[in-house]
mmCIF file of C-alpha atoms and ligand atoms in Angstrom:
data_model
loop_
_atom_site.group_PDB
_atom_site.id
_atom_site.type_symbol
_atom_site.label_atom_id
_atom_site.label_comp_id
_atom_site.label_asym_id
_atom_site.label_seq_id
_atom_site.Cartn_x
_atom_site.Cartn_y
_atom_site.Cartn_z
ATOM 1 C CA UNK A 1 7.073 -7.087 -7.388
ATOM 2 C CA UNK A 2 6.850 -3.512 -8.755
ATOM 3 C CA UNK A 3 7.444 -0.220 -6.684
ATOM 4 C CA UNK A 4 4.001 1.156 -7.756
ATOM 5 C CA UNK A 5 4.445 4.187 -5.847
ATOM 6 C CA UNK A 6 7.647 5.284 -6.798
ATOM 7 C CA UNK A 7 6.361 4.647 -10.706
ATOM 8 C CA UNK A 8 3.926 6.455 -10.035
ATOM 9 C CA UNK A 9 6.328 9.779 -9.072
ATOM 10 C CA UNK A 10 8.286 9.073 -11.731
ATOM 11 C CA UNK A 11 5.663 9.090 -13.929
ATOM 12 C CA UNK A 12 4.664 12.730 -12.654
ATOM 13 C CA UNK A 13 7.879 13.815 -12.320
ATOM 14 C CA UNK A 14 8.417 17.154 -14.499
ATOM 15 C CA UNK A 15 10.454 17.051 -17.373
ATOM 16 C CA UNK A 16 10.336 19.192 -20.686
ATOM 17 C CA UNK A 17 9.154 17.333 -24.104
ATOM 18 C CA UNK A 18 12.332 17.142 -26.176
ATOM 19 C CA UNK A 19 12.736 13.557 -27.620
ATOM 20 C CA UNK A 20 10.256 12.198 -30.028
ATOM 21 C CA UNK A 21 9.058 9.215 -28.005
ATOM 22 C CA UNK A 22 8.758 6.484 -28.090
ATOM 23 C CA UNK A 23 11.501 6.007 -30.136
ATOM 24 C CA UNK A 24 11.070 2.447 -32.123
ATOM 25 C CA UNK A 25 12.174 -0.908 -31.446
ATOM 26 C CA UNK A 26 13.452 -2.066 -34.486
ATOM 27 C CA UNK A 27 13.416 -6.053 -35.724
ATOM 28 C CA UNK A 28 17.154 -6.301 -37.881
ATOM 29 C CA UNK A 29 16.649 -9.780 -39.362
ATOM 30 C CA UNK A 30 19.657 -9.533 -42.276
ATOM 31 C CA UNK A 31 22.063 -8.804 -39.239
ATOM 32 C CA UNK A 32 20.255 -11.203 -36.565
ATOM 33 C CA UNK A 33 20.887 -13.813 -39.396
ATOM 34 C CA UNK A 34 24.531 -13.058 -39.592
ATOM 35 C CA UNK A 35 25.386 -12.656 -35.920
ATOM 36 C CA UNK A 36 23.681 -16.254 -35.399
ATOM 37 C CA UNK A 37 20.892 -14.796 -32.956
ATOM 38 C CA UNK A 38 17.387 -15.264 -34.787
ATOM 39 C CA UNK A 39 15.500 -12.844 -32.573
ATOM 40 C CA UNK A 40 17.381 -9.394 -32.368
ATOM 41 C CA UNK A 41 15.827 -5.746 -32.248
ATOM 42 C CA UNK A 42 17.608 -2.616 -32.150
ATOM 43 C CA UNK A 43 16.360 0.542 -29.565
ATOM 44 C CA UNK A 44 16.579 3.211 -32.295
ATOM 45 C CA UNK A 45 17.328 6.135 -29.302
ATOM 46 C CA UNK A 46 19.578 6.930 -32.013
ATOM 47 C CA UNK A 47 16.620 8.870 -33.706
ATOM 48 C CA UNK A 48 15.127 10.395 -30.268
ATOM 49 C CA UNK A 49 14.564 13.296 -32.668
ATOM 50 C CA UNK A 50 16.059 16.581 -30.637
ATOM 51 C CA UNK A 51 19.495 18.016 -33.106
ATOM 52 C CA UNK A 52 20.054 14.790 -34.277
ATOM 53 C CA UNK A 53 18.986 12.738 -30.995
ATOM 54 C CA UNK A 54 20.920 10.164 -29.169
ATOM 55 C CA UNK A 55 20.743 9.004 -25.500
ATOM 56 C CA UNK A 56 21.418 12.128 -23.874
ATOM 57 C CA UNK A 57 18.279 13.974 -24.744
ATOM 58 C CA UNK A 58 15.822 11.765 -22.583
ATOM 59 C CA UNK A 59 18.325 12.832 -19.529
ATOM 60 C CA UNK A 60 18.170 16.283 -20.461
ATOM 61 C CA UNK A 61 14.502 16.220 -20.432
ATOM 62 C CA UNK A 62 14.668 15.910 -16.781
ATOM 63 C CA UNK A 63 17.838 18.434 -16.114
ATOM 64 C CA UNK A 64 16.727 21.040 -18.150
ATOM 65 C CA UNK A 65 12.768 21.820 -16.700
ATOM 66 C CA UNK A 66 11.965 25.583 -16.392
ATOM 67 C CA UNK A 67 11.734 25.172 -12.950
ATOM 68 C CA UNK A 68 15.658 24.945 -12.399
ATOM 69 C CA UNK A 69 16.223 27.481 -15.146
ATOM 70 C CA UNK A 70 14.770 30.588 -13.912
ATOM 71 C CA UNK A 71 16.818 33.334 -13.676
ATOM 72 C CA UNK A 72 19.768 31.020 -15.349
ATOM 73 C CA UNK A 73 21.640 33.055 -17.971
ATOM 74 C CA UNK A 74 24.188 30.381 -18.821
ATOM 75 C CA UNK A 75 24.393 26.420 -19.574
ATOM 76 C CA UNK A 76 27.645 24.919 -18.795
ATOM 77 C CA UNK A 77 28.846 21.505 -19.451
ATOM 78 C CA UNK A 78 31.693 19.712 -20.610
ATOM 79 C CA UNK A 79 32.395 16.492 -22.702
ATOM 80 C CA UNK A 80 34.954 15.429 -25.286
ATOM 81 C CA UNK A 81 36.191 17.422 -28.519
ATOM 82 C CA UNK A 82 33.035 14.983 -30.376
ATOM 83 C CA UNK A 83 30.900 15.279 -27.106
ATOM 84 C CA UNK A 84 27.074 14.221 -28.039
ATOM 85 C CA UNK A 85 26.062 15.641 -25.060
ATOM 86 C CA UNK A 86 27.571 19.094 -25.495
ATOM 87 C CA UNK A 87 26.193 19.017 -28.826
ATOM 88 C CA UNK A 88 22.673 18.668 -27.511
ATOM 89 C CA UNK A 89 23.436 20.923 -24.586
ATOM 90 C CA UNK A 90 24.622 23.692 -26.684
ATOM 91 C CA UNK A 91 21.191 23.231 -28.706
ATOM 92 C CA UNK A 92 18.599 23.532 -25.989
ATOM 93 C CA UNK A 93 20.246 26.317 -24.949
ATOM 94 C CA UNK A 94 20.403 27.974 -28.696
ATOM 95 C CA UNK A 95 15.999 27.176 -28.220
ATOM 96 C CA UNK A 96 15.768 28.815 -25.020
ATOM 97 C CA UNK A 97 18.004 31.531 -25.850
ATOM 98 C CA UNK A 98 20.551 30.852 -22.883
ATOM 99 C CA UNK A 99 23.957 31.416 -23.388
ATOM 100 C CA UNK A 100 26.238 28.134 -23.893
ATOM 101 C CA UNK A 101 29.565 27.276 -22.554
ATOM 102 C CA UNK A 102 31.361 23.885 -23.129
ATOM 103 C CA UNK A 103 34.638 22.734 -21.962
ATOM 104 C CA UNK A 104 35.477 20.460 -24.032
ATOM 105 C CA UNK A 105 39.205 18.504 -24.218
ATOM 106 C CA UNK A 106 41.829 20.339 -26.402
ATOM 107 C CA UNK A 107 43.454 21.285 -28.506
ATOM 108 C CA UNK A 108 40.842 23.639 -30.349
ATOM 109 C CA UNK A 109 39.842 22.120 -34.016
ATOM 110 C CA UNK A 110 41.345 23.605 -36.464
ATOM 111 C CA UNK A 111 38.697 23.001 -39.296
ATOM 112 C CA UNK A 112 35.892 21.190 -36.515
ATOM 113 C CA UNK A 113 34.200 18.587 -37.995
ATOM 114 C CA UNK A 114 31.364 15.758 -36.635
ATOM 115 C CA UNK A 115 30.071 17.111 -33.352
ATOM 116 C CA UNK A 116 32.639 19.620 -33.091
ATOM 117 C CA UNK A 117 31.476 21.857 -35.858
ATOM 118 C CA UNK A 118 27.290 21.697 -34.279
ATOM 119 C CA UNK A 119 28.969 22.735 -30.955
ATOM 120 C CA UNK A 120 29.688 25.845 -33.007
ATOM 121 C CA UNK A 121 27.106 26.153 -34.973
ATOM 122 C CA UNK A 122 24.654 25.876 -32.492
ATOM 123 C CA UNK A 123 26.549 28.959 -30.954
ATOM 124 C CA UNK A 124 28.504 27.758 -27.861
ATOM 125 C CA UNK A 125 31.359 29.495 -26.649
ATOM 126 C CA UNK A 126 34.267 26.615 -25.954
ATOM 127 C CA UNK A 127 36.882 26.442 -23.816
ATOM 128 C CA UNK A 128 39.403 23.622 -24.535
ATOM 129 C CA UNK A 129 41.307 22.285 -21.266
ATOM 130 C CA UNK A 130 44.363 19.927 -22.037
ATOM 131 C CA UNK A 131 43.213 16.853 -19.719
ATOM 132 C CA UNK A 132 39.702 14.867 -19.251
ATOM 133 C CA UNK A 133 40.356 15.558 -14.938
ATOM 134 C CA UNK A 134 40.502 19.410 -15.726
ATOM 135 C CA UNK A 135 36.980 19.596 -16.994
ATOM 136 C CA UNK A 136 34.687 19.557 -13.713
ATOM 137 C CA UNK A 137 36.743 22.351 -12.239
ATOM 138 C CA UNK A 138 37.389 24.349 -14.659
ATOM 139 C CA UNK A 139 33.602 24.248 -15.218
ATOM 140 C CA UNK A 140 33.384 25.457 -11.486
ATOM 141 C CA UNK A 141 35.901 28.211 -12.325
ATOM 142 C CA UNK A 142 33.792 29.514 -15.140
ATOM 143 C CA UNK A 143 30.686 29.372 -13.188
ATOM 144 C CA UNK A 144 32.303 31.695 -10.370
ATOM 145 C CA UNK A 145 33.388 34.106 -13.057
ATOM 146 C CA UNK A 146 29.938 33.813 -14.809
ATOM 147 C CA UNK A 147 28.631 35.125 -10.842
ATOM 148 C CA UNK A 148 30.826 38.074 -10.581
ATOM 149 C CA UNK A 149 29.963 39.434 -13.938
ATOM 150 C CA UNK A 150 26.694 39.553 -12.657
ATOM 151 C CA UNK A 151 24.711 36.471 -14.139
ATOM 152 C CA UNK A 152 23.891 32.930 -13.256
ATOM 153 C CA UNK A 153 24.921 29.500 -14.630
ATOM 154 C CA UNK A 154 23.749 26.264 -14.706
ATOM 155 C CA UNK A 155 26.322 23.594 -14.810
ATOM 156 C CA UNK A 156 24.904 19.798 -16.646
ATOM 157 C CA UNK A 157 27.706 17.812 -15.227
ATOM 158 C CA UNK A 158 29.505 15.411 -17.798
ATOM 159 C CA UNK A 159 27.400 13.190 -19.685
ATOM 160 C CA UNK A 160 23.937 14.489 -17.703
ATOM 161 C CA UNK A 161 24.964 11.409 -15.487
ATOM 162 C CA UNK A 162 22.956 12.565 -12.415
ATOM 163 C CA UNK A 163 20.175 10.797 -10.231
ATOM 164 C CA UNK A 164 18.107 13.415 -12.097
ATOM 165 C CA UNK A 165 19.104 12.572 -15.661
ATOM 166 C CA UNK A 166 19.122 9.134 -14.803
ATOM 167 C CA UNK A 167 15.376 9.287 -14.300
ATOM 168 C CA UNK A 168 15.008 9.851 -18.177
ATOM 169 C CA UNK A 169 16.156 6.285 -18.561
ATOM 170 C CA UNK A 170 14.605 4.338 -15.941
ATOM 171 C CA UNK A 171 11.735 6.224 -18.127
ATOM 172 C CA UNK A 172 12.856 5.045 -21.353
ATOM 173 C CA UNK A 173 13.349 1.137 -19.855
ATOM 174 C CA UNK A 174 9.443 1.388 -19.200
ATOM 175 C CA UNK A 175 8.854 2.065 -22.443
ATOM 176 C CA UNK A 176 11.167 -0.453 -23.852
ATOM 177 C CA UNK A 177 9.490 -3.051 -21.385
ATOM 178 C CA UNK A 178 5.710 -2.256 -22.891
ATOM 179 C CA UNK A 179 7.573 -2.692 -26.317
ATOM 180 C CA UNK A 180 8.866 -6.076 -25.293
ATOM 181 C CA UNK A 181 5.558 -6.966 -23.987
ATOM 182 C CA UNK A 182 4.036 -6.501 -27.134
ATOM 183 C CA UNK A 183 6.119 -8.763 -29.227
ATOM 184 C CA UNK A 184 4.636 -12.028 -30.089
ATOM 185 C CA UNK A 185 7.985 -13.268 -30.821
ATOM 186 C CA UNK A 186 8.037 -16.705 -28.432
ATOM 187 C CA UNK A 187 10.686 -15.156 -25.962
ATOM 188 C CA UNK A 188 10.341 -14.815 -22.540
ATOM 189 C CA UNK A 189 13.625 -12.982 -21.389
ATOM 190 C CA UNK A 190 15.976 -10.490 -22.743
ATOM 191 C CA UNK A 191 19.375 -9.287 -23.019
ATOM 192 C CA UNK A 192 19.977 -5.290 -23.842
ATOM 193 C CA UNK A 193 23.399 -4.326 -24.735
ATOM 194 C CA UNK A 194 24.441 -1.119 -24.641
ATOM 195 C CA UNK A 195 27.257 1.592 -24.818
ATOM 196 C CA UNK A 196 28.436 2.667 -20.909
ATOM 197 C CA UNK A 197 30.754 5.771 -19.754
ATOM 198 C CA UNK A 198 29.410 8.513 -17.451
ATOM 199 C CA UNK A 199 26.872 5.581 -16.413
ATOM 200 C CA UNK A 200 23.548 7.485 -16.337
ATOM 201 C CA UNK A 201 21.863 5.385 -19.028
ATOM 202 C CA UNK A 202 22.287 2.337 -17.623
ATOM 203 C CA UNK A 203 21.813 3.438 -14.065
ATOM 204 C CA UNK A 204 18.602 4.737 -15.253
ATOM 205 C CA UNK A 205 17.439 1.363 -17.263
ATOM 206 C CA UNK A 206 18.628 -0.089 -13.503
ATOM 207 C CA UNK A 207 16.285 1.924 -12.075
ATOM 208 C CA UNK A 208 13.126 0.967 -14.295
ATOM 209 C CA UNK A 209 14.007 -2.175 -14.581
ATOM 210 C CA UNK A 210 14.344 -2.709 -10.470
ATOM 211 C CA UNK A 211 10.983 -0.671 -10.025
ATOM 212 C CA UNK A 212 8.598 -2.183 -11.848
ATOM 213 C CA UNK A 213 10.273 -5.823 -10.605
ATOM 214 C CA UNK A 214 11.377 -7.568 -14.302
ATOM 215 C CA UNK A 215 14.742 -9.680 -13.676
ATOM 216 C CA UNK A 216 13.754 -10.446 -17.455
ATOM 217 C CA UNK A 217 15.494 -8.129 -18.805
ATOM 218 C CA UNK A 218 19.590 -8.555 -18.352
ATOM 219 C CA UNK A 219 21.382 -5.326 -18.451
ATOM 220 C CA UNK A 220 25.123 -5.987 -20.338
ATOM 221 C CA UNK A 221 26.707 -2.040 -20.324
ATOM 222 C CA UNK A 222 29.883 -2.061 -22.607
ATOM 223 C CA UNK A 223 32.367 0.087 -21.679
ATOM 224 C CA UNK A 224 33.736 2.822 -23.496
ATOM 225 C CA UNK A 225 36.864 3.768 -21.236
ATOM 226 C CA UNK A 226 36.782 2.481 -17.611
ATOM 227 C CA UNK A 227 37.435 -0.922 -16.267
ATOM 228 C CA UNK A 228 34.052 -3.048 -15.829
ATOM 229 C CA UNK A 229 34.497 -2.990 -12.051
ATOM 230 C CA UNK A 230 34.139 0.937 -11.914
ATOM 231 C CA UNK A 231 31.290 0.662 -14.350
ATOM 232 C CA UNK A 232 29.433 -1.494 -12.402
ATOM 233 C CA UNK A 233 29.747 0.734 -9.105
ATOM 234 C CA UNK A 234 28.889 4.309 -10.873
ATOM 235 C CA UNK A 235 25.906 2.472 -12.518
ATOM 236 C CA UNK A 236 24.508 0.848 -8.962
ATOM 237 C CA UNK A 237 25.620 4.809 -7.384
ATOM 238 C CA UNK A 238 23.852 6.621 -9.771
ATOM 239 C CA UNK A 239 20.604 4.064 -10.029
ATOM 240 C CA UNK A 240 20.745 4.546 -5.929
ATOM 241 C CA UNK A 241 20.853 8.317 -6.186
ATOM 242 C CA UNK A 242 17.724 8.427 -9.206
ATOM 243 C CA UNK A 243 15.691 5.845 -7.054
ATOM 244 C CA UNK A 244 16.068 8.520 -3.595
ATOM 245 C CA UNK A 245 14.679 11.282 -5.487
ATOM 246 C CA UNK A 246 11.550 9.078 -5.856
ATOM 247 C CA UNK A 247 11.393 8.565 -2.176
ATOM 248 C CA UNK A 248 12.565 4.899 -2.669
ATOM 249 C CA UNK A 249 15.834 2.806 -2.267
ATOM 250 C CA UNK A 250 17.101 -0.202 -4.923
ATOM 251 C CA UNK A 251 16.279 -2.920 -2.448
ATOM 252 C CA UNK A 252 17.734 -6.172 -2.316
ATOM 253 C CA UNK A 253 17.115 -7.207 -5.608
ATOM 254 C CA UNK A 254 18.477 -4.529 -8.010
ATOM 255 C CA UNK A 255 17.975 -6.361 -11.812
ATOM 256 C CA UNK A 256 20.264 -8.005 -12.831
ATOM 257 C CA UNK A 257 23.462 -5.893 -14.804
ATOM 258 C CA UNK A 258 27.139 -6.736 -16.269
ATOM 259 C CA UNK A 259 29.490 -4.352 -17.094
ATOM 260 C CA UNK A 260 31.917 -5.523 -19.799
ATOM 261 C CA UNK A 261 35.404 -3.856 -20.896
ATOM 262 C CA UNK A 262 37.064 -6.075 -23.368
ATOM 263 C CA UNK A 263 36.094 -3.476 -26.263
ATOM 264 C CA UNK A 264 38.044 -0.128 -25.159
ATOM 265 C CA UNK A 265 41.406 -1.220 -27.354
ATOM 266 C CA UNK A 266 43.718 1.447 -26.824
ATOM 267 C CA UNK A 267 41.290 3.932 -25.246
ATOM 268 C CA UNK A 268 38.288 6.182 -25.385
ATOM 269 C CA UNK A 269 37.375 6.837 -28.790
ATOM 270 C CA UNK A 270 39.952 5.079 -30.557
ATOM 271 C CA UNK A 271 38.289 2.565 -33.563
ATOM 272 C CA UNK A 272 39.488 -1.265 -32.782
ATOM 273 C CA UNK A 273 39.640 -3.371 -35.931
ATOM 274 C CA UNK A 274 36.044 -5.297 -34.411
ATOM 275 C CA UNK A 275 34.330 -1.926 -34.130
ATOM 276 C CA UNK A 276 35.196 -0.605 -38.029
ATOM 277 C CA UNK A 277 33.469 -4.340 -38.318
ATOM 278 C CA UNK A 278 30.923 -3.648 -36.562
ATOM 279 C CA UNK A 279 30.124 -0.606 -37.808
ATOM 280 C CA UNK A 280 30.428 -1.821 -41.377
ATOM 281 C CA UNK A 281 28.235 -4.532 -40.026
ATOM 282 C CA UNK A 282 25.680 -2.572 -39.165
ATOM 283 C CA UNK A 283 25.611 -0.265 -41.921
ATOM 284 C CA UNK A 284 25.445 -3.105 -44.673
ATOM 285 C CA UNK A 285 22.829 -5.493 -42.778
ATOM 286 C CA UNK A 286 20.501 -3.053 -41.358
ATOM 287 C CA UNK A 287 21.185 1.004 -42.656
ATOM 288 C CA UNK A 288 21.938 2.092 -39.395
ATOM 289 C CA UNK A 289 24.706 3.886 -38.696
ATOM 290 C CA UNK A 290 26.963 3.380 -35.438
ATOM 291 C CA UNK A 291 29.852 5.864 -33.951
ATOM 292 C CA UNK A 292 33.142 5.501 -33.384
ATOM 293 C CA UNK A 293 33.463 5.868 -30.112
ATOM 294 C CA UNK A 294 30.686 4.331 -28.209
ATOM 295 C CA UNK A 295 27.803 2.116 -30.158
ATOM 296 C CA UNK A 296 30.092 0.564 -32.309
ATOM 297 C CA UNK A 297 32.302 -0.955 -29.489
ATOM 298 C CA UNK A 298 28.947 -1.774 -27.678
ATOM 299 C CA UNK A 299 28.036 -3.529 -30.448
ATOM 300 C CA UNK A 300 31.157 -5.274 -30.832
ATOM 301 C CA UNK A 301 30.749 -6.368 -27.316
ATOM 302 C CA UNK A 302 27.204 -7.426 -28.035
ATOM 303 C CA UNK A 303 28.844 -9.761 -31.556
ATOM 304 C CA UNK A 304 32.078 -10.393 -28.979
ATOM 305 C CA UNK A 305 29.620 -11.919 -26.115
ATOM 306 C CA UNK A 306 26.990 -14.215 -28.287
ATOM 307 C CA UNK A 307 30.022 -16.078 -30.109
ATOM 308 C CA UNK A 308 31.324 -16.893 -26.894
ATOM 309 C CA UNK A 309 28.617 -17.685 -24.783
ATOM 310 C CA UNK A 310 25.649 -17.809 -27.868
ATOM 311 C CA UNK A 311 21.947 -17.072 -26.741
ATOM 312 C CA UNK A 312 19.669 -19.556 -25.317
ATOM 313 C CA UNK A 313 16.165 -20.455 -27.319
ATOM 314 C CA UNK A 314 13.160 -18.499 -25.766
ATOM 315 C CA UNK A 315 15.976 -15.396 -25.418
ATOM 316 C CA UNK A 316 15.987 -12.177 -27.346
ATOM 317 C CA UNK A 317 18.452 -9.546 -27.725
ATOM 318 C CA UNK A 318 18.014 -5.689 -27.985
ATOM 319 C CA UNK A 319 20.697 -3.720 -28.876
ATOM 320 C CA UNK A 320 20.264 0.171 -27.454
ATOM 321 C CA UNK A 321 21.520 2.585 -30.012
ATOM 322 C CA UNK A 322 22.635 5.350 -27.987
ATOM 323 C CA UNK A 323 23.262 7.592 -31.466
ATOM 324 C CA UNK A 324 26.502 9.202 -31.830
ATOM 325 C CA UNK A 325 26.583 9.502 -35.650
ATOM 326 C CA UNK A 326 27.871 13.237 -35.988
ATOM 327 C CA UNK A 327 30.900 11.366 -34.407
ATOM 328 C CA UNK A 328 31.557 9.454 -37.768
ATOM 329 C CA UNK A 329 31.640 11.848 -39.984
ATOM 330 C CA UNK A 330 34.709 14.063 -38.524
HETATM 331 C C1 PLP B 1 27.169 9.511 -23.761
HETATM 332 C C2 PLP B 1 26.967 8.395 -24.716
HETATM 333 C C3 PLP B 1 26.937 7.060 -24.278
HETATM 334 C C4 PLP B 1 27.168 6.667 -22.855
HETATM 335 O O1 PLP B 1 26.087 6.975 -22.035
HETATM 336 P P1 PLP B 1 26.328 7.246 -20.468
HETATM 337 O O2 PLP B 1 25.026 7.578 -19.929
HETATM 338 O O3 PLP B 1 27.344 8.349 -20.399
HETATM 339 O O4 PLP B 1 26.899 5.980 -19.890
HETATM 340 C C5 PLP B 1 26.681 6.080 -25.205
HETATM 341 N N1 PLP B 1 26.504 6.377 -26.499
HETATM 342 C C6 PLP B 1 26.536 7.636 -26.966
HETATM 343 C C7 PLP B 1 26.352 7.867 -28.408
HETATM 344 C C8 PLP B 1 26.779 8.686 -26.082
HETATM 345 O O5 PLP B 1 26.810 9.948 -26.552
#
């Protein structure tokens, strides 16, 4: 059963128009051919369309609504040296002519490249910390100093992983869901894959999925750094917090999710020899290009979990492409 009236809030909940939506579901039949699974589409959020797109801008829709920016003089978030989402951060705030500040992991670039490089171009000021636990309070820090000096910041926390942001996916999985619908393609259920980290994404699909009542769709989140078992409790934590702010709870019957973490190799954005195939994969079979450090590990997962288990007839699989591409090319 669906949640009508909590669809319905979320429907009018505010949010400013940055992605290019929907964003298309894409049949890849020279790589569903070589992976073995006939019926497999790719979520192109990839190309969500705001300085060169990728998950984070359908969060950031909902973060970043004039309503919580008045009288804000400063943006503040923090990610890694390649963050995606400082990159789109620092380029909403370049629009609305807010000043920018990222902490991002050190050391500072010497020639920045990939995401790096946009940080900079799109005018951010960055401040490089030397571990991943030092970002959230030296973001505080900055914010306090920001105060004295007389102005006013807003801080995105990492990865726009909020019950807010998380709204922008449960969002995006109702749009993904009338896609699906629309298919004459013989299936009746679905597995998305995915990339997984700060958890927002796929708390958010959680969310939409729970709310309008489709166990159809199977959530698999591949991890990018943390065990599956700390996955899995962010996600449900952050799909909890998203479905309060529309005045309802998860209920019983959350839909149905896995969190998988036999792709990290030796660690957050370190290439494993089955993502450079992946990656190659993709690129050769279907012109898309994946990242380094999260859609091409989630698609390795994805390749990693049909050979073992395969995919049942009257199944399809959707692979959300989470973007990331800047990452490549540094
Ligand atoms: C941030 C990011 C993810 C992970 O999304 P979360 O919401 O943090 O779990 C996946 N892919 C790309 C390209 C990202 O930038």
């Amino acid at each position: 059963m669906s949640d009508t009236d909590a669809l319905a809030r979320l429907a009018a909940w505010p949010r400013v128009s940055l992605a290019h939506l929907p964003t298309r579901l894409l049949p890849v039949p020279r790589l569903a051919e070589r992976i073995g699974c006939r019926k497999l589409y790719v979520k192109m959020d990839a190309e969500s369309g705001f300085a060169l797109g990728g998950n984070k801008v359908r969060k950031l829709e909902f973060e970043l609504i004039p309503e919580r920016l008045e009288g804000i003089t400063h943006l503040i978030t923090a990610g890694g040296a390649q963050s995606n989402h400082c990159r789109l951060t620092a380029a909403f705030a370049a629009r609305a002519g807010l000043k920018c500040v990222l902490v991002t992991v050190g050391p500072e670039p010497e020639s920045p490249t990939g995401n790096a490089l946009l940080h900079r171009l799109f005018g951010a000021e960055i401040l490089t910390v030397p571990e991943r636990e030092d970002r959230t309070p030296a973001m505080d820090v900055l914010a306090r100093r920001i105060a004295a000096e007389g102005g006013r910041a807003l801080i995105i926390p990492i990865g726009a992983s909020t019950g807010l942001g998380s709204l922008g996916y449960a969002s995006a999985a109702l749009e993904l869901l009338e896609q699906l619908d629309a298919l004459d393609d013989g299936a009746d259920s679905t597995l998305l894959f995915g990339s997984t980290s700060s958890c927002g994404t796929f708390a958010g699909l959680l969310l939409g999925l729970t709310l309008a009542g489709r166990a159809d769709v199977q959530l698999i989140g591949v991890s990018a750094d943390a065990p599956a078992s700390e996955i899995t409790s962010a996600t449900l934590k952050l799909a909890v917090d998203g479905a309060r702010l529309l005045g309802t709870s998860l209920g019983l019957t959350p839909a149905p999710l896995h969190s998988m973490d036999s792709q990290i190799g030796a660690g957050y954005g370190i290439p494993t020899s089955a993502s450079i195939e992946a990656t190659d994969m993709f690129g050769r079979l279907a012109g898309i290009v994946l990242d380094p450090t999260y859609t091409s590990k989630a698609a390795a997962g994805m390749i990693e979990w049909l050979e073992r288990k395969g995919v049942e007839k009257g199944r399809r699989v959707v692979f959300l492409h989470t973007g990331g591409a800047p990452g490549l090319l540094s």
